[in-house]
Tab-separated table of C-alpha atoms in Angstrom:
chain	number	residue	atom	x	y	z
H	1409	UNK	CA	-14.296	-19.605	-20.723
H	1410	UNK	CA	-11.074	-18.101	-19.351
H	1411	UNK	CA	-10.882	-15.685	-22.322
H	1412	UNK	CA	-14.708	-14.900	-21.739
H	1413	UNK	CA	-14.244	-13.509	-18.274
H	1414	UNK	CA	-11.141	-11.767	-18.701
H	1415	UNK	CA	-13.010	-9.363	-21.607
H	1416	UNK	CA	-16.212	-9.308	-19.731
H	1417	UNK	CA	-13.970	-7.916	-16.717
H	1418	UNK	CA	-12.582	-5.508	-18.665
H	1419	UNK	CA	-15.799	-4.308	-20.010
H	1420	UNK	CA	-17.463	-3.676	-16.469
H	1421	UNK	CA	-14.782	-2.196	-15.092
H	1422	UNK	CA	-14.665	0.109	-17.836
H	1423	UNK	CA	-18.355	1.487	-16.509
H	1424	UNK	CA	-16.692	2.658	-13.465
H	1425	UNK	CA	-18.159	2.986	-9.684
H	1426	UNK	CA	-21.527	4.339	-10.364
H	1427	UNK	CA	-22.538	2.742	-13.629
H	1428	UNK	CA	-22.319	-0.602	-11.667
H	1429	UNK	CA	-25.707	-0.444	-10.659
H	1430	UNK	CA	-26.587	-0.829	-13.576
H	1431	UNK	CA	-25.896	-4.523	-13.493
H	1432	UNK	CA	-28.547	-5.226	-10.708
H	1433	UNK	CA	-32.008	-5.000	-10.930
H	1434	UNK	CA	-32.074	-3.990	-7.514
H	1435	UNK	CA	-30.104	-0.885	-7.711
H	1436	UNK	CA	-27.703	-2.694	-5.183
H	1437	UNK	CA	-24.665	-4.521	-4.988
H	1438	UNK	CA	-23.809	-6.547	-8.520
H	1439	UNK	CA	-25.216	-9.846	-8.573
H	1440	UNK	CA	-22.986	-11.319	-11.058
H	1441	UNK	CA	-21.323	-14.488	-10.345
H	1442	UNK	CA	-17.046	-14.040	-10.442
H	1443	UNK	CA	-17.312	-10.252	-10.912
H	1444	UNK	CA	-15.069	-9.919	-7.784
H	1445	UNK	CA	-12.373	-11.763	-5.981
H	1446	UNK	CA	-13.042	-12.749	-2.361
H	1447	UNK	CA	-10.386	-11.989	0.046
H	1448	UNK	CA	-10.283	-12.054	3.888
H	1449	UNK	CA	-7.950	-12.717	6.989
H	1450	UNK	CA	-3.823	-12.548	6.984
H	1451	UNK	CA	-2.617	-10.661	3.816
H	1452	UNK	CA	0.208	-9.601	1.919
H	1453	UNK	CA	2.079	-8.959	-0.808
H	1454	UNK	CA	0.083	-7.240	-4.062
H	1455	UNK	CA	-3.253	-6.544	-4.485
H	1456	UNK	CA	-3.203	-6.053	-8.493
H	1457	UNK	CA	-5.751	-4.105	-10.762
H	1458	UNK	CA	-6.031	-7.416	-13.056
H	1459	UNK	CA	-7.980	-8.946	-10.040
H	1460	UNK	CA	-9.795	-6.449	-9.454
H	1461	UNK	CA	-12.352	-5.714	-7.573
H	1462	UNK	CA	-11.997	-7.098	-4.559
H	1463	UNK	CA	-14.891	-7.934	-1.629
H	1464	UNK	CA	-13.800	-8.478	1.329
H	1465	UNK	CA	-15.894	-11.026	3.397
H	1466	UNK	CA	-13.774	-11.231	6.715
H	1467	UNK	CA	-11.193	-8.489	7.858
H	1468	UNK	CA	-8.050	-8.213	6.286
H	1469	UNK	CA	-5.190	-8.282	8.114
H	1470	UNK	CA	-1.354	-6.958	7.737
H	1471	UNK	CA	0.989	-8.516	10.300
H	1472	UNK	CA	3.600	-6.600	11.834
H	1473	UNK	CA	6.055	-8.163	9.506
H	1474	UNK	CA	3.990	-7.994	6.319
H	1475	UNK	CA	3.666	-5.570	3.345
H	1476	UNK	CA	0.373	-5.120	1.259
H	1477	UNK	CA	0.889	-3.048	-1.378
H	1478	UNK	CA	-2.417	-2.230	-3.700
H	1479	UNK	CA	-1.925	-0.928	-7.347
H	1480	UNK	CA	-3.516	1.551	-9.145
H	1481	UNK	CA	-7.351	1.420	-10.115
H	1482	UNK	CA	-7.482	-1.338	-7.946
H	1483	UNK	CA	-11.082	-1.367	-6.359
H	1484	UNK	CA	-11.855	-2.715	-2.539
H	1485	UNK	CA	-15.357	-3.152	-1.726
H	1486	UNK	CA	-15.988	-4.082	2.222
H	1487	UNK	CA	-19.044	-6.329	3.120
H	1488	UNK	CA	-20.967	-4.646	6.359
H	1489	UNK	CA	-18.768	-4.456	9.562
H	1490	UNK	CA	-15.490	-5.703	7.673
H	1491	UNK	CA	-12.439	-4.017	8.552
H	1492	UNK	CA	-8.350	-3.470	7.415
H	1493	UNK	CA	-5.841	-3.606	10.506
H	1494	UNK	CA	-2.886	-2.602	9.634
H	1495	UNK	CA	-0.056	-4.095	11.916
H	1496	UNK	CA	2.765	-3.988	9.186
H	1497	UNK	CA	3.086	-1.497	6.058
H	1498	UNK	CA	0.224	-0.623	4.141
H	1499	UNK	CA	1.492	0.655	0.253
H	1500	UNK	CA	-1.651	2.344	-1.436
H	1501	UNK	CA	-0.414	4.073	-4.016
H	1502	UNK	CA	-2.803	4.979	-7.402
H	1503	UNK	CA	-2.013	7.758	-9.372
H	1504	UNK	CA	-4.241	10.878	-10.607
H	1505	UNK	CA	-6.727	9.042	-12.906
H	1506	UNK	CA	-6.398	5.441	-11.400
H	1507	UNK	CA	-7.296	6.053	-8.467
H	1508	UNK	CA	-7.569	3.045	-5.544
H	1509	UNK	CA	-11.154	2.835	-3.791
H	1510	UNK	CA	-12.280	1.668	-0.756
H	1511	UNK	CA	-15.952	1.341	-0.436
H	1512	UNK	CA	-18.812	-0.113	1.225
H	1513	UNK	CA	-20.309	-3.017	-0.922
H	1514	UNK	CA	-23.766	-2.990	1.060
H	1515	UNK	CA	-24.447	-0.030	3.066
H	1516	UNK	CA	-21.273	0.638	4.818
H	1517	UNK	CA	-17.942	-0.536	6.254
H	1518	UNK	CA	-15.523	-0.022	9.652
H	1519	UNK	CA	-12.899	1.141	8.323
H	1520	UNK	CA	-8.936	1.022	8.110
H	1521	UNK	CA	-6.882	0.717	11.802
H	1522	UNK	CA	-3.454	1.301	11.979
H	1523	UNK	CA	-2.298	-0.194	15.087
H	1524	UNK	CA	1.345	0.266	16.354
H	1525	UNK	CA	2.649	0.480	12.734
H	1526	UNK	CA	5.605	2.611	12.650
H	1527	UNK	CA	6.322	1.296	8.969
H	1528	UNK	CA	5.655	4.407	7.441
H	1529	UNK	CA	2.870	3.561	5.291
H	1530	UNK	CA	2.147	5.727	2.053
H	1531	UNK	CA	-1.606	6.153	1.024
H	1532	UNK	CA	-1.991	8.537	-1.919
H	1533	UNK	CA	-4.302	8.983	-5.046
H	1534	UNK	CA	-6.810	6.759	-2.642
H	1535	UNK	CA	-11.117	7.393	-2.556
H	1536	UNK	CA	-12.028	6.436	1.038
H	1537	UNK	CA	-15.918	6.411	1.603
H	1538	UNK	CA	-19.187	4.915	3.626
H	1539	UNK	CA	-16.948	3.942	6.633
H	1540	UNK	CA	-20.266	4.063	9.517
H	1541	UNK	CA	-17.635	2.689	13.049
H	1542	UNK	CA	-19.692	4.722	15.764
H	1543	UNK	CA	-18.106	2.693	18.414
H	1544	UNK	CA	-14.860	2.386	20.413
H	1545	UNK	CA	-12.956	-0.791	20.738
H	1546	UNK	CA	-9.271	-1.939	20.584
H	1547	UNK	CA	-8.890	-0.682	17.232
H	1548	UNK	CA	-10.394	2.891	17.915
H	1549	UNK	CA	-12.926	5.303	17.688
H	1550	UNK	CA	-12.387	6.867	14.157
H	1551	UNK	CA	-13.508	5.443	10.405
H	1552	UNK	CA	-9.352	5.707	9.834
H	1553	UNK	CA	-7.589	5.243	13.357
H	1554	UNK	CA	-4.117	5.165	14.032
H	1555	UNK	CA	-2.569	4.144	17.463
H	1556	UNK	CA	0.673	4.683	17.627
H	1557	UNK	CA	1.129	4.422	14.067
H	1558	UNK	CA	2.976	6.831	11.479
H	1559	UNK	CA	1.840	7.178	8.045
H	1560	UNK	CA	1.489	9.387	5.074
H	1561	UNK	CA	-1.625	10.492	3.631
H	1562	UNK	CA	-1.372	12.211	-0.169
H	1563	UNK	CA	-3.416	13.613	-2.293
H	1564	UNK	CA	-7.031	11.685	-1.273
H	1565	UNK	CA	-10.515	12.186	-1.607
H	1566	UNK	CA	-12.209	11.021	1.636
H	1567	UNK	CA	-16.332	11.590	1.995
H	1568	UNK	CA	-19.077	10.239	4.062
H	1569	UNK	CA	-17.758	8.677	6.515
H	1570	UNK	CA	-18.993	8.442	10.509
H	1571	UNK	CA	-17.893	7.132	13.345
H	1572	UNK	CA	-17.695	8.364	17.241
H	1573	UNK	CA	-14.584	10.626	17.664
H	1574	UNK	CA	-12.730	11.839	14.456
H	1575	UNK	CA	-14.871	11.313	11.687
H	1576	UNK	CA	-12.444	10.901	8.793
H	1577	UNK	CA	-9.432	10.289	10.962
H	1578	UNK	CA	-8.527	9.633	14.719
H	1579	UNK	CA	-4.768	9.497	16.214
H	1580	UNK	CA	-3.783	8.755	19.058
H	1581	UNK	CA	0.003	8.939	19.685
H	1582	UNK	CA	0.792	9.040	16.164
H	1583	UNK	CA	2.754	10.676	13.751
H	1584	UNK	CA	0.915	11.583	10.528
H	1585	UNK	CA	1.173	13.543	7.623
H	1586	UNK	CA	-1.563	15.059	5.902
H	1587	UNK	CA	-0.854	16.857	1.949
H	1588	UNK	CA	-3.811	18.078	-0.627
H	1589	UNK	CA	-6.453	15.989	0.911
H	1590	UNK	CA	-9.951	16.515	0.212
H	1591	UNK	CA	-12.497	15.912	3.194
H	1592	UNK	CA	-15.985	16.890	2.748
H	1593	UNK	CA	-19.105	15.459	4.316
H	1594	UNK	CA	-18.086	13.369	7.259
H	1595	UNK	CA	-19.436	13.331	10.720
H	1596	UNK	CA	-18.954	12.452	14.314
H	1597	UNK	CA	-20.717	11.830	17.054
H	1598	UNK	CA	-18.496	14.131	19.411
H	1599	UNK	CA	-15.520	16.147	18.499
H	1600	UNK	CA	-13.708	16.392	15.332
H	1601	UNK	CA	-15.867	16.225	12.990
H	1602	UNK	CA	-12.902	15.449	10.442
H	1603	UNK	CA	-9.525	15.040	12.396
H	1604	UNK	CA	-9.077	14.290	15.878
H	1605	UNK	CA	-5.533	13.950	17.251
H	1606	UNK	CA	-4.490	13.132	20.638
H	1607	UNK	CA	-0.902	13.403	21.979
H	1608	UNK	CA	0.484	13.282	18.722
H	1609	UNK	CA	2.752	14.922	15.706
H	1610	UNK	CA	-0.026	15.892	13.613
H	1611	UNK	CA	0.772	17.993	9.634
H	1612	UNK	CA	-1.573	19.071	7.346
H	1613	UNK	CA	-0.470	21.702	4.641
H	1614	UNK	CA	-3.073	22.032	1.816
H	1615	UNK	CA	-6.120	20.081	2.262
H	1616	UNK	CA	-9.860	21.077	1.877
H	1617	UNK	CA	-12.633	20.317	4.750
H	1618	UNK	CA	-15.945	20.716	3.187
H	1619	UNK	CA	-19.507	20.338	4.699
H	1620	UNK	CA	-17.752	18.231	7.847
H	1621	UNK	CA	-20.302	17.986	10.857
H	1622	UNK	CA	-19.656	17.282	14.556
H	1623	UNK	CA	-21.986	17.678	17.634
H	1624	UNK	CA	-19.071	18.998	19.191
H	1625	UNK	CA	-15.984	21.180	19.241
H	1626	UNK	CA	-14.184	20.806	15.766
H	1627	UNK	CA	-16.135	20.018	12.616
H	1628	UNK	CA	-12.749	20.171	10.487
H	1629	UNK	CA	-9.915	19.504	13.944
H	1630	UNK	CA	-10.078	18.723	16.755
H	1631	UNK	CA	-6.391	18.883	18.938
H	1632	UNK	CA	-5.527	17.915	22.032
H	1633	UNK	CA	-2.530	17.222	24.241
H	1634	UNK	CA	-0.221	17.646	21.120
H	1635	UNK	CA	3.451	16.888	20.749
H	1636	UNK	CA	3.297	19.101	17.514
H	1637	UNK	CA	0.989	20.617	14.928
H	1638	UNK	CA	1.064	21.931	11.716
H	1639	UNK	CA	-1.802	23.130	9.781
H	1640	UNK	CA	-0.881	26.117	6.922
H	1641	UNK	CA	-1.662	26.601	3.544
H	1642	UNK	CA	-5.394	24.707	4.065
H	1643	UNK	CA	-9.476	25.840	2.741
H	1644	UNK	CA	-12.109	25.484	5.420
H	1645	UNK	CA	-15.707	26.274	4.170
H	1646	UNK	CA	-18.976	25.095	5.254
H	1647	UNK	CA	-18.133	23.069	8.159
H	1648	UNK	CA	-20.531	22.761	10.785
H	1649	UNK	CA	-20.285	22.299	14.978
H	1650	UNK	CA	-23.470	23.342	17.267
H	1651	UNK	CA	-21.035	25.251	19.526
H	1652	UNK	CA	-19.951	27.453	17.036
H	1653	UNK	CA	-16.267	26.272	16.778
H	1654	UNK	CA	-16.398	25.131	13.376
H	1655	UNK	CA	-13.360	24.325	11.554
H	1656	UNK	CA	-10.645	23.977	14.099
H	1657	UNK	CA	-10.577	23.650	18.145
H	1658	UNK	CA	-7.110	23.595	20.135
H	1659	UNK	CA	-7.850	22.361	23.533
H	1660	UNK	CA	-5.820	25.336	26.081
H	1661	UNK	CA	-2.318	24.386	26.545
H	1662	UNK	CA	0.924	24.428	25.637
H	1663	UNK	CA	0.611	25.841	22.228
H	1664	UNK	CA	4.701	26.647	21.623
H	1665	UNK	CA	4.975	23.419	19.101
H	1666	UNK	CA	1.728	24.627	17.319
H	1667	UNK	CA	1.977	26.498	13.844
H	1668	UNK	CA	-1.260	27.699	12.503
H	1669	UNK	CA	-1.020	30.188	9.877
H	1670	UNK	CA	-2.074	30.275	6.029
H	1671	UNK	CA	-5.406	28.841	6.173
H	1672	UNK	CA	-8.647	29.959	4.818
H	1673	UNK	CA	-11.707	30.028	7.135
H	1674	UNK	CA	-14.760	30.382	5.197
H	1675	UNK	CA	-18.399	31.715	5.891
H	1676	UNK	CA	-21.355	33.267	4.088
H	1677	UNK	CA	-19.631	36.454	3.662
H	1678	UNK	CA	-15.870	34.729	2.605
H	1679	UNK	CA	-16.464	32.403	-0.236
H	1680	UNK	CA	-13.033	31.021	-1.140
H	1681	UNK	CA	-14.366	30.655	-4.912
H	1682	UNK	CA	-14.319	27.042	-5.628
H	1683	UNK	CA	-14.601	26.095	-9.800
H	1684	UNK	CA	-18.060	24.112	-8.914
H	1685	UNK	CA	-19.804	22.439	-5.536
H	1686	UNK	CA	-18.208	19.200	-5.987
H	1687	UNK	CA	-14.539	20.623	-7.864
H	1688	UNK	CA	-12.261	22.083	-5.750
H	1689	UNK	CA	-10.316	23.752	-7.991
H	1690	UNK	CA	-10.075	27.486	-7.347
H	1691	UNK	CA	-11.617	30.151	-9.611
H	1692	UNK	CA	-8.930	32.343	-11.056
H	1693	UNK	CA	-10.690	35.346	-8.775
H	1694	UNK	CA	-10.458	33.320	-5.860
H	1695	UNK	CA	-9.500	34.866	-2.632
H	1696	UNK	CA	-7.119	31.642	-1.758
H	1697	UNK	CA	-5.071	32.045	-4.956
H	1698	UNK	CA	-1.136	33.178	-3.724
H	1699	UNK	CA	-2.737	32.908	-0.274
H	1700	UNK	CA	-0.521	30.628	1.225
H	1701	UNK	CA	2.791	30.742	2.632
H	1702	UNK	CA	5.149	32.443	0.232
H	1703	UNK	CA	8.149	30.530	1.856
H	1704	UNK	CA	9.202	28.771	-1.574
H	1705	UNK	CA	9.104	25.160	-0.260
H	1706	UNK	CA	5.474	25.786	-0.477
H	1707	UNK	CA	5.001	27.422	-3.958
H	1708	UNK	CA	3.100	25.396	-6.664
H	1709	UNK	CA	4.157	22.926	-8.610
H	1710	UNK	CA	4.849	25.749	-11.435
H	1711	UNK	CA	6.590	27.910	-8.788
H	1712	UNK	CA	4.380	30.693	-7.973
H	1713	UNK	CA	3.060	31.702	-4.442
H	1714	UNK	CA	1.032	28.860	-2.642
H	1715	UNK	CA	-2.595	28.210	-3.521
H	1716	UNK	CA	-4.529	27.285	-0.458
H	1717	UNK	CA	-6.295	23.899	-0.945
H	1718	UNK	CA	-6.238	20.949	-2.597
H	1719	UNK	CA	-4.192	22.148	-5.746
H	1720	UNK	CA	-1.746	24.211	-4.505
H	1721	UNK	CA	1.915	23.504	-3.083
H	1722	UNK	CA	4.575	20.837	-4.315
H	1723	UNK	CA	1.689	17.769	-4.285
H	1724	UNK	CA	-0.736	20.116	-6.453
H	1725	UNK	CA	-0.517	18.883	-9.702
H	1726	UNK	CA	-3.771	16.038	-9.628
């Protein structure tokens, strides 16, 4: 029996994220029995591909003196209002094709909260979708918050998500870093349809916001009360606010600690040339080829001039 599962694991898995349906008669969640491991409350340690997937049934947990590291291809599917809160160091690591993925197993999911983790956590190679948190509590008030938290966020694809402020991401007094993401198709309520940041040291050097909505200011950024921000080198296109302030909003202030310069602001008449509507890879005609800062610590990954987006600068190469 023990060798039966393990090959029958390894042939689903095989199938990928959307041919699971196929297992259900439904067209909803798997119904076979041991498919995943169950996993909830206080956790740490390693999360391994071999037991993968996982579904989470209550929220998970890192302590402030714990370590969860998850390794590639490793699959996390969260049952309706489940959450991660991140008090300790959160290690998601995957590489270009085994990615890690954090889903929604029913309809949707609350999200991961960083909460006074100054760990330095690393999330890279990562697919973070169907967070719905439209709310505000003591974790926050974005589908990924961090409060007073620092972190690293690499080379990610994160779509179709809501939630009430920031709809990808929310910081408050925070100090993140932001390479060659890919954000397309989240929402907020209010501002920042994407990013909002609040008193904090915000960087984001070559990322793509795509078809982001908010009913507010800022369907790609919204800033505010900033110790510092950085934002060069990125591809905004198609991003929508009813005010008219589209990709990115800076709330009047002090605006000596804020570099923005590089970036690509899209519209009908300034197509930055993507490959295809769901690959951002840039046509070789694209305007946003050796468009970004020429400064060599930004060049691509085989040395020429910065490509704006997703694919260009030293993280490029997925």
């Amino acid at each position: 029996m023990k060798h039966f599962f393990f090959l029958t694991f390894i042939i689903l898995t095989n199938y990928g994220c959307v041919e699971r349906q196929n297992f259900d008669d439904s067209g909803g969640v798997p119904p076979i029995s041991g498919l995943f491991t169950d996993i909830g409350g206080r956790i740490s340690g390693k999360l391994t591909r071999a037991d993968s997937p996982y579904l989470i049934k209550e929220d998970l947990t890192i302590e402030p003196s714990d370590t969860l590291i998850i390794e590639p291809d490793a699959e996390l599917y969260f049952d309706d209002g489940k959450k991660m809160i991140v008090q300790g160091t959160l290690i998601a690591v995957g590489t270009r094709y085994r990615p890690i993925l954090f889903t929604a197993y029913n309809r949707d999911w609350e999200g991961i909260k960083f909460l006074y983790s100054n760990h330095n956590s690393v999330i890279q190679f990562c697919i973070i979708e169907k967070i719905v948190f439209e709310k505000q509590d003591g974790t926050g008030y974005s589908a990924i918050s961090f409060i007073g938290s620092s972190a690293e966020f690499k080379n990610n694809f994160i779509t179709e998500n809501k939630s009430k402020i920031g709809g990808a991401i929310g910081l408050r007094s925070s100090v993140i870093s932001i390479h060659n993401n890919i954000f397309t198709k989240n929402s907020a309520q209010f501002q920042g349809g994407t990013i909002h940041s609040v008193n904090s040291n915000l960087t984001i050097i070559n990322c793509v916001f795509y078809k982001n909505t908010s009913s507010l200011e800022g369907a790609g950024i919204f800033v505010d009360n900033h110790l510092r921000t950085e934002i060069q080198n990125n591809i905004f296109f198609k991003n929508n606010s009813p005010t008219g302030k589209h990709n990115f909003y800076f709330v009047p202030g002090d605006s000596s600690n804020l570099i923005e310069q590089y970036n690509f602001f899209g519209d009908e008449d300034n197509d930055p040339m993507f490959l295809f509507e769901d690959d951002f890879r840039l046509y070789y005609m694209s305007p946003c080829k050796d468009a970004g800062n020429p400064e060599p610590e930004f060049n691509d990954i085989d040395g020429s001039r910065n490509d704006q987006g997703a694919y260009g600068g030293p993280y490029g190469g997925w």
